[in-house]
Coordinates of C-alpha atoms in Angstrom, one line a residue:
M145 CA -0.1 -0.3 0.4
A146 CA 1.2 3.6 -0.7
L147 CA 0.1 5.6 2.5
M148 CA 0.6 8.9 3.4
P149 CA 4.0 10.0 5.1
Q150 CA 4.5 8.2 8.8
A151 CA 4.1 10.3 11.8
E152 CA 7.3 11.0 13.5
L153 CA 6.2 12.1 17.1
D154 CA 2.7 10.8 18.4
V155 CA 1.0 14.1 18.6
T156 CA -1.3 13.4 21.8
A157 CA -4.0 15.4 24.2
G158 CA -1.3 14.8 27.0
L159 CA 1.1 16.6 25.0
V160 CA -0.9 19.6 23.7
R161 CA -2.2 20.1 27.0
S162 CA 1.3 20.2 28.4
L163 CA 2.2 23.0 25.9
L164 CA -0.8 25.0 26.7
E165 CA -0.3 25.0 30.4
E166 CA 3.7 25.7 29.9
Q167 CA 2.8 28.5 27.4
L168 CA -0.9 29.3 27.3
P169 CA -2.0 28.7 31.0
G170 CA -5.3 30.5 30.2
L171 CA -6.7 28.1 27.5
S172 CA -5.1 25.2 29.0
D173 CA -8.2 23.8 31.3
L174 CA -10.8 24.0 28.0
P175 CA -11.8 20.9 26.0
L176 CA -9.4 19.2 23.5
E177 CA -10.8 17.3 20.8
L178 CA -8.5 15.5 17.8
V179 CA -10.0 16.8 14.3
A180 CA -7.8 15.9 11.8
N181 CA -4.4 14.3 11.6
G182 CA -3.1 14.9 7.9
W183 CA -0.1 14.3 6.0
D184 CA 1.7 17.1 7.9
N185 CA -0.5 18.3 10.7
V186 CA -2.3 17.5 13.7
M187 CA -5.3 19.6 14.8
Y188 CA -7.3 19.6 18.3
R189 CA -10.3 21.7 18.7
L190 CA -9.9 23.9 22.1
G191 CA -13.0 24.5 23.4
K192 CA -15.1 26.2 21.4
E193 CA -13.5 29.1 20.1
W194 CA -10.0 28.2 19.0
A195 CA -7.8 25.4 17.2
V196 CA -4.3 24.3 18.4
R197 CA -2.3 22.9 14.8
L198 CA 0.7 21.0 15.2
P199 CA 3.3 19.4 12.7
R200 CA 3.5 15.8 13.4
R201 CA 6.7 15.2 11.2
E202 CA 9.9 17.4 11.1
A203 CA 9.2 18.4 7.3
A204 CA 6.2 20.2 8.4
A205 CA 7.6 22.2 10.7
Q206 CA 9.2 25.3 8.6
L207 CA 5.4 25.3 6.9
V208 CA 4.1 26.4 10.2
L209 CA 6.4 29.7 10.9
H210 CA 5.5 30.7 7.3
E211 CA 1.7 31.0 8.7
Q212 CA 2.7 32.2 11.9
Q213 CA 4.8 35.1 9.7
Y214 CA 2.5 35.3 6.9
L215 CA -0.9 34.5 7.2
P216 CA -2.0 37.4 9.4
E217 CA -1.1 40.4 7.0
Y218 CA -2.0 37.9 3.7
A219 CA -5.5 37.4 5.8
R220 CA -5.9 40.9 5.2
H221 CA -7.2 40.2 1.3
S222 CA -9.6 37.4 2.2
P223 CA -12.8 37.8 1.6
V224 CA -13.8 34.9 4.1
P225 CA -12.4 33.9 7.4
L226 CA -8.5 32.4 7.5
P227 CA -7.0 30.5 10.5
S228 CA -4.4 33.6 11.0
P229 CA -2.6 32.2 13.9
I230 CA -3.3 34.3 17.8
H231 CA -0.5 32.4 19.7
S232 CA 3.1 31.5 18.3
G233 CA 4.1 28.3 19.9
R234 CA 7.6 27.4 21.1
P235 CA 9.0 24.0 21.0
S236 CA 9.2 22.5 24.3
A237 CA 11.5 19.7 26.1
D238 CA 9.0 17.0 24.8
Y239 CA 8.0 18.6 21.7
P240 CA 10.5 19.8 19.1
W241 CA 8.9 22.1 16.8
P242 CA 6.7 25.4 16.5
W243 CA 3.1 25.0 16.6
S244 CA -0.1 27.7 16.5
V245 CA -3.4 28.4 18.0
T246 CA -6.2 29.6 15.7
P247 CA -9.6 30.5 15.8
W248 CA -11.8 27.9 15.2
L249 CA -13.3 28.4 12.1
E250 CA -17.0 27.2 11.4
G251 CA -17.7 25.4 8.1
L252 CA -18.5 21.4 6.7
S253 CA -15.5 20.6 4.7
A254 CA -16.1 20.0 1.1
V255 CA -14.9 16.8 1.3
L256 CA -18.2 15.7 3.4
V257 CA -21.2 17.5 0.7
S258 CA -22.8 16.5 -1.8
Q259 CA -21.3 17.4 -5.3
G260 CA -24.2 20.0 -6.3
S261 CA -23.2 21.5 -2.8
R262 CA -19.7 21.9 -3.7
N263 CA -20.8 23.1 -7.4
A264 CA -22.8 26.1 -5.5
A265 CA -19.5 27.7 -3.9
A266 CA -17.8 28.2 -7.8
E267 CA -18.1 32.1 -8.1
D268 CA -16.9 32.3 -4.0
L269 CA -14.1 30.1 -4.8
A270 CA -13.4 32.3 -7.7
A271 CA -13.6 35.9 -5.5
F272 CA -11.4 34.0 -2.9
L273 CA -8.7 33.5 -5.3
V274 CA -9.0 36.7 -6.9
A275 CA -8.9 38.7 -3.9
I276 CA -5.6 37.1 -2.7
H277 CA -4.0 36.4 -6.0
V278 CA -1.9 39.7 -5.1
P279 CA 1.9 40.5 -5.6
A280 CA 3.6 38.6 -2.3
A281 CA 5.8 40.6 0.0
P282 CA 9.7 41.2 -0.4
G283 CA 11.1 37.7 1.1
A284 CA 8.0 35.9 0.9
P285 CA 8.6 32.1 0.9
V286 CA 8.7 30.3 -2.5
N287 CA 7.8 26.6 -2.0
P288 CA 9.8 24.3 -4.0
V289 CA 6.7 22.0 -4.9
R290 CA 3.9 24.5 -5.7
G291 CA 3.7 27.6 -7.6
V292 CA 7.0 26.5 -9.6
P293 CA 7.6 25.9 -13.7
L294 CA 6.2 22.5 -14.0
E295 CA 8.8 21.0 -15.4
A296 CA 10.4 20.8 -11.9
R297 CA 7.5 17.9 -10.9
S298 CA 7.5 16.0 -13.8
D299 CA 9.8 13.2 -12.8
A300 CA 7.4 12.8 -9.8
V301 CA 4.6 12.7 -12.0
M302 CA 6.2 10.4 -14.8
D303 CA 7.0 8.0 -11.8
R304 CA 3.5 7.9 -10.8
L305 CA 2.0 7.3 -14.4
D306 CA 4.0 4.4 -14.2
D307 CA 1.8 2.6 -11.9
S308 CA -0.9 1.5 -14.8
G309 CA -3.0 -0.7 -12.2
R310 CA -3.8 2.7 -10.6
Y311 CA -4.1 4.6 -14.0
P312 CA -5.4 2.4 -16.4
Q313 CA -5.8 5.9 -18.9
A314 CA -2.1 7.1 -17.9
V315 CA -1.8 7.6 -21.6
R316 CA -3.9 10.3 -21.7
L317 CA -2.6 11.3 -18.5
R318 CA 0.5 11.7 -20.3
T319 CA -0.7 13.7 -22.8
L320 CA -2.2 16.7 -20.7
W321 CA 0.9 16.5 -18.5
T322 CA 3.1 17.2 -21.7
E323 CA 0.5 19.5 -23.2
A324 CA 0.6 21.1 -20.3
C325 CA 4.5 21.5 -19.6
L326 CA 4.4 23.5 -23.0
A327 CA 2.4 26.1 -21.9
P328 CA 4.4 29.0 -21.5
L329 CA 6.0 30.0 -18.1
W330 CA 4.2 32.8 -15.4
D331 CA 6.2 35.9 -16.4
G332 CA 4.6 38.1 -13.9
P333 CA 5.4 38.6 -10.1
G334 CA 5.1 36.3 -7.3
L335 CA 1.2 36.2 -6.2
W336 CA 0.4 35.2 -3.0
L337 CA -0.6 31.6 -2.9
H338 CA -2.3 29.2 -0.7
G339 CA -0.9 26.5 -2.5
D340 CA -2.4 23.5 -1.5
L341 CA -6.3 24.2 -2.1
H342 CA -8.4 21.0 -2.3
P343 CA -12.1 20.2 -1.3
A344 CA -10.4 18.9 2.3
N345 CA -9.0 22.6 2.8
I346 CA -12.5 24.4 2.0
L347 CA -15.4 25.0 4.6
L348 CA -18.8 25.4 3.0
R349 CA -21.8 26.8 5.0
P350 CA -24.9 24.8 4.8
D351 CA -26.5 26.3 1.7
G352 CA -23.1 25.7 -0.2
R353 CA -21.8 29.1 0.1
L354 CA -17.9 29.6 1.1
A355 CA -17.2 29.9 4.8
A356 CA -13.5 29.6 5.0
V357 CA -10.2 28.0 3.6
V358 CA -7.7 26.5 5.9
D359 CA -4.4 24.7 6.0
F360 CA -2.2 27.1 4.7
G361 CA 1.3 25.4 5.2
D362 CA 2.7 25.6 1.7
L363 CA 1.4 29.4 1.3
G364 CA 4.0 31.2 -1.0
A365 CA 4.8 33.5 -4.3
G366 CA 4.6 31.8 -7.1
D367 CA 2.6 31.0 -9.9
P368 CA -1.1 31.2 -9.3
A369 CA -1.9 28.0 -11.8
V370 CA -1.1 25.8 -9.2
D371 CA -4.3 27.2 -6.9
L372 CA -6.6 27.0 -9.7
A373 CA -6.1 23.4 -10.3
V374 CA -8.9 23.3 -7.4
A375 CA -11.2 23.5 -11.0
W376 CA -10.6 20.0 -11.4
L377 CA -10.2 18.7 -7.7
M378 CA -13.6 20.4 -6.3
F379 CA -16.2 21.0 -9.5
D380 CA -17.8 19.2 -11.9
G381 CA -18.0 20.0 -16.0
G382 CA -20.5 22.6 -15.5
A383 CA -19.6 24.5 -12.3
R384 CA -16.0 23.8 -13.2
H385 CA -17.1 26.6 -16.5
R386 CA -19.0 28.6 -14.0
F387 CA -15.8 28.9 -11.8
M388 CA -13.0 29.3 -14.4
A389 CA -15.7 32.4 -16.5
A390 CA -15.8 34.1 -12.8
F391 CA -12.1 35.0 -13.7
G392 CA -13.1 36.6 -17.0
P393 CA -9.8 37.9 -18.5
A394 CA -7.7 38.1 -15.7
V395 CA -6.7 34.3 -16.2
D396 CA -5.4 33.8 -19.6
A397 CA -5.4 30.5 -21.6
A398 CA -2.0 29.9 -20.7
T399 CA -2.7 30.0 -17.1
W400 CA -5.5 27.7 -17.4
A401 CA -3.5 25.0 -19.7
R402 CA -0.9 25.2 -16.2
A403 CA -3.3 24.9 -14.1
R404 CA -4.2 21.7 -15.8
G405 CA -0.9 20.3 -15.3
W406 CA -1.6 21.2 -11.7
A407 CA -4.2 19.3 -11.4
V408 CA -2.8 16.2 -13.1
V409 CA 0.5 16.9 -10.0
L410 CA -2.1 17.0 -7.1
A411 CA -4.7 14.6 -8.3
T412 CA -2.1 11.9 -9.0
A413 CA -0.1 12.0 -5.6
M414 CA -3.6 12.0 -3.8
V415 CA -4.0 9.0 -5.4
S416 CA -0.5 7.4 -5.2
F417 CA -0.2 8.1 -1.5
S418 CA -3.5 8.0 -0.2
D419 CA -4.2 4.5 0.6
D420 CA -4.8 5.0 4.3
N421 CA -6.8 8.6 4.1
P422 CA -10.2 7.6 1.8
G423 CA -11.0 11.1 1.6
M424 CA -8.0 12.3 0.4
A425 CA -7.9 9.5 -2.4
G426 CA -11.1 10.3 -3.5
I427 CA -10.5 13.6 -4.2
G428 CA -7.3 12.3 -6.4
H429 CA -10.0 9.9 -8.0
F430 CA -12.2 12.6 -8.9
G431 CA -9.5 15.2 -10.0
V432 CA -8.7 12.5 -12.8
E433 CA -11.9 11.3 -14.0
Q434 CA -12.9 15.4 -14.2
L435 CA -9.4 16.1 -16.3
L436 CA -9.9 12.9 -18.5
S437 CA -13.8 13.7 -18.6
E438 CA -12.5 16.9 -21.1
P439 CA -12.8 17.2 -24.3
H440 CA -9.1 16.7 -26.0

């Protein structure tokens, strides 16, 4: 089985409680509930108003620092709430990495709703991306695997597509990938990116409107096409066309071509490495289906 990265440290409720007692005693008596254990981070709900976000492996520690440093300013551009840290936790004797306390953002994960509810968020999600895709601050981080030229991800994609059992239509996917890599490169300034925009990081209201966007560990400056890949990971054909139309001339054909390539990158990563995470695997399979459903 191809599994998510293994946790390098068991982030238990007891460990979280000890960190709070040491560094944020005013909140340390509130109830703790484990709500997410992802590729990079563990999330606990703290009482009704807060969340605690902690890396589960060393590779994610720098990403938490990026959130702590840049997300508060970044969030000023957003039309919906973002999980800006209200406390930047320090390593301790029992826990070696930075961690954060953020507001608890209400909403239902887009992974858990019907396709119709996801589709209802098309225009809202486009408005969110229009708002945040502005020139990044000087010195903003550049993620080495997101928002970079597609060719930098080619070896990884081609290796995944060698798995004919997972990808019976690998020939079509290789063609899509090759065509995306031929699109003109992004030649504008590095724009602020979410970097990992897919249904598991999107929260919706009961009516399908966008409630919040979470998990900004991959934020940085680069090509906005990586975020636009959500068109294939989140929406079916009709809603995808509405999502794309909402950007108008602000996004050109070359950027949409690169976005399709990023959808190949992200969908195949989820399919190939999420045997132990059905929700993430489902996003990947949906993305592959959407990519292959389009006339070509």
